[in-house]
XYZ file of C-alpha atoms in Angstrom:
231
model
C 119.679 127.413 17.718
C 119.102 131.104 16.997
C 121.839 133.439 18.169
C 119.553 135.268 20.633
C 118.586 131.977 22.252
C 122.213 130.861 22.344
C 123.312 134.071 24.092
C 120.632 133.552 26.703
C 121.717 129.930 27.215
C 125.352 131.005 27.688
C 124.264 133.440 30.398
C 122.251 130.673 32.061
C 125.194 128.252 31.972
C 127.583 130.799 33.474
C 125.035 131.945 36.046
C 124.555 128.409 37.368
C 128.221 127.361 37.139
C 130.175 126.882 40.377
C 133.567 127.268 38.669
C 134.934 128.887 35.483
C 133.491 127.305 32.327
C 135.699 126.875 29.273
C 134.440 127.692 25.791
C 134.896 124.018 24.871
C 132.529 122.842 27.614
C 129.936 125.480 26.721
C 130.230 124.605 23.028
C 129.698 120.915 23.745
C 126.633 121.691 25.860
C 125.060 123.862 23.152
C 126.291 121.689 20.271
C 128.077 124.522 18.455
C 131.711 125.266 17.623
C 134.167 126.736 20.101
C 134.714 129.640 17.721
C 130.998 130.458 17.912
C 131.210 130.587 21.710
C 134.172 132.977 21.572
C 132.188 135.266 19.273
C 129.078 135.019 21.456
C 130.959 135.849 24.649
C 132.590 138.820 22.943
C 129.113 139.973 21.867
C 127.776 139.616 25.422
C 130.723 141.542 26.832
C 130.087 144.280 24.274
C 126.525 144.461 25.638
C 128.024 145.038 29.117
C 127.175 141.583 30.443
C 129.778 141.173 33.245
C 131.565 138.070 31.935
C 135.188 137.717 32.994
C 137.912 135.284 31.931
C 139.579 134.254 28.725
C 140.652 131.476 26.425
C 142.183 128.522 28.203
C 141.143 129.618 31.710
C 137.365 129.694 31.365
C 134.668 132.276 31.951
C 132.603 133.388 34.932
C 129.630 135.695 35.342
C 130.010 138.250 38.098
C 127.278 138.025 40.788
C 124.380 140.457 40.700
C 123.622 140.356 36.983
C 119.879 140.425 36.270
C 118.730 137.996 33.610
C 116.773 139.305 30.620
C 113.072 138.431 30.241
C 112.095 134.774 29.895
C 113.075 133.162 26.613
C 112.071 129.619 25.689
C 112.457 127.451 22.628
C 109.327 125.903 21.087
C 110.290 122.535 22.620
C 110.748 124.087 26.078
C 107.363 125.778 25.781
C 105.747 122.455 24.821
C 107.376 120.861 27.886
C 105.844 123.578 30.081
C 102.409 123.154 28.501
C 102.441 119.389 29.034
C 103.772 119.689 32.599
C 101.013 122.112 33.544
C 98.449 119.807 31.925
C 99.737 116.863 33.966
C 99.288 118.900 37.150
C 95.609 119.176 36.273
C 95.362 115.372 36.708
C 96.477 115.455 40.361
C 94.330 115.704 43.479
C 96.193 118.769 44.751
C 93.743 121.645 44.289
C 96.168 124.353 45.407
C 98.828 123.187 42.937
C 96.261 123.083 40.139
C 95.317 126.691 40.825
C 99.009 127.631 40.921
C 99.545 125.906 37.550
C 96.803 128.041 35.999
C 98.442 131.205 37.361
C 101.809 130.076 35.977
C 100.206 129.552 32.581
C 98.781 133.080 32.631
C 102.070 134.662 33.746
C 104.116 132.907 31.072
C 101.560 133.708 28.378
C 101.828 137.377 29.302
C 105.632 137.379 29.266
C 106.634 135.480 26.116
C 106.529 136.665 22.481
C 103.502 135.949 20.292
C 104.930 132.844 18.494
C 105.594 131.134 21.830
C 102.218 132.213 23.180
C 100.662 130.472 20.189
C 102.418 127.253 21.227
C 100.615 127.527 24.566
C 97.231 128.241 23.018
C 97.060 125.834 20.092
C 95.703 122.923 22.217
C 97.870 120.386 20.401
C 99.249 118.666 23.529
C 97.048 116.886 26.070
C 97.518 114.884 29.261
C 95.025 112.021 29.299
C 93.936 109.541 31.920
C 92.192 109.307 35.260
C 91.892 112.496 37.280
C 92.768 111.804 40.911
C 90.064 112.689 43.409
C 91.085 115.064 46.206
C 91.321 113.534 49.703
C 88.122 113.834 51.721
C 89.555 114.535 55.148
C 92.225 117.156 54.390
C 94.002 119.287 51.788
C 97.350 118.151 50.357
C 98.585 121.737 50.732
C 99.025 121.156 54.479
C 101.423 118.298 53.694
C 103.491 120.350 51.251
C 103.801 123.155 53.800
C 104.805 120.708 56.514
C 107.518 119.277 54.231
C 108.862 122.784 53.535
C 108.684 123.837 57.208
C 109.891 120.465 58.529
C 106.874 120.310 60.814
C 105.359 117.123 62.183
C 101.832 116.063 61.250
C 99.244 114.095 63.198
C 97.256 111.713 61.033
C 94.090 109.767 61.630
C 94.850 106.837 59.335
C 93.083 103.660 58.248
C 95.233 100.905 56.720
C 94.338 98.539 53.883
C 92.594 96.177 56.338
C 90.467 99.015 57.707
C 92.300 99.280 61.037
C 92.311 102.826 62.413
C 95.274 104.421 64.164
C 96.712 107.816 64.995
C 100.210 108.533 63.714
C 102.693 111.307 64.332
C 104.834 111.597 61.229
C 107.715 113.644 59.837
C 106.698 114.200 56.181
C 109.553 114.326 53.683
C 108.008 113.838 50.232
C 104.779 113.570 48.239
C 104.390 111.068 45.389
C 101.577 111.848 42.966
C 99.868 108.935 41.220
C 96.913 108.922 38.824
C 94.555 107.571 41.516
C 95.927 109.109 44.705
C 98.981 110.660 46.354
C 101.342 109.004 48.826
C 102.840 110.844 51.778
C 106.374 109.616 52.440
C 107.263 110.150 56.083
C 109.168 108.965 59.109
C 106.535 107.296 61.278
C 107.235 107.746 64.978
C 105.069 104.727 65.821
C 106.941 102.358 63.479
C 110.311 104.118 63.789
C 110.804 103.763 60.040
C 110.010 105.360 56.703
C 106.442 104.612 55.652
C 104.066 105.516 52.803
C 100.624 106.846 53.721
C 97.989 106.821 51.002
C 96.170 110.144 51.045
C 92.819 108.456 50.332
C 93.157 106.542 53.629
C 93.887 109.642 55.721
C 90.795 110.583 57.700
C 92.302 113.539 59.584
C 95.460 115.567 59.153
C 96.636 118.398 61.403
C 99.899 120.239 61.943
C 101.577 119.340 65.229
C 103.272 121.797 67.573
C 106.626 120.065 67.115
C 109.108 120.478 64.254
C 111.977 118.338 62.957
C 114.208 121.182 61.762
C 117.371 120.079 59.986
C 116.294 116.431 59.648
C 114.465 116.511 56.323
C 117.476 116.021 54.040
C 118.843 113.205 56.212
C 115.512 111.387 56.173
C 115.232 111.776 52.401
C 118.710 110.253 52.063
C 117.532 107.267 54.120
C 114.455 106.968 51.919
C 116.279 107.211 48.578
C 119.213 105.006 49.629
C 116.947 101.992 50.046
C 117.973 101.575 53.707
C 114.337 100.725 54.432
C 111.617 99.244 52.250
C 109.459 102.284 51.527
C 106.710 100.211 49.933
C 105.861 98.650 53.306
C 102.279 99.630 54.200
C 101.843 102.163 56.962
């Protein structure tokens, strides 16, 4: 790892740390010697980066320090390129447009060698492109998850039976063919998956479920209920 990249990584580690980080822990994370970390921290302090602490007690970064411009390794840039390409395979039109804006912003911010890694067209995401839902936009679901707002769905199950559901959406799962809305269904009083290609209508309700989202996601991820049960 180049020294400039290593200095940036040290700042990132200290910025995200919730307690003092020893040179040994930082060295293990970056796969360098402890002596190198001592030299790097001294260099950062000489550049007026507000790092406090010392040998044996660990180091902290004082709050309020602004990070330098974005710096990525070639591998990190390739990960970004592939991630943005995978987003192009989803049925979420708003996210696809956002991915293109992200690509443009990063390309304008990184040095020329990294920009070349974005432009060389050497990495591709292949496979079926999911078709967007006919009756609604997935953006309304993402906003409802963020705002913890209930949704009213017109839904048709795998047997073609129609129903209206009031749900508390907590997650979206993107597949190559469709997307699944994970939600607490007030009709079933349980976590259910709703395939977006079976949703005929979707509207934001007047009611919210503020403060319940994390608890419902814990129920979902803990396996308390069988989330593969059809809606």
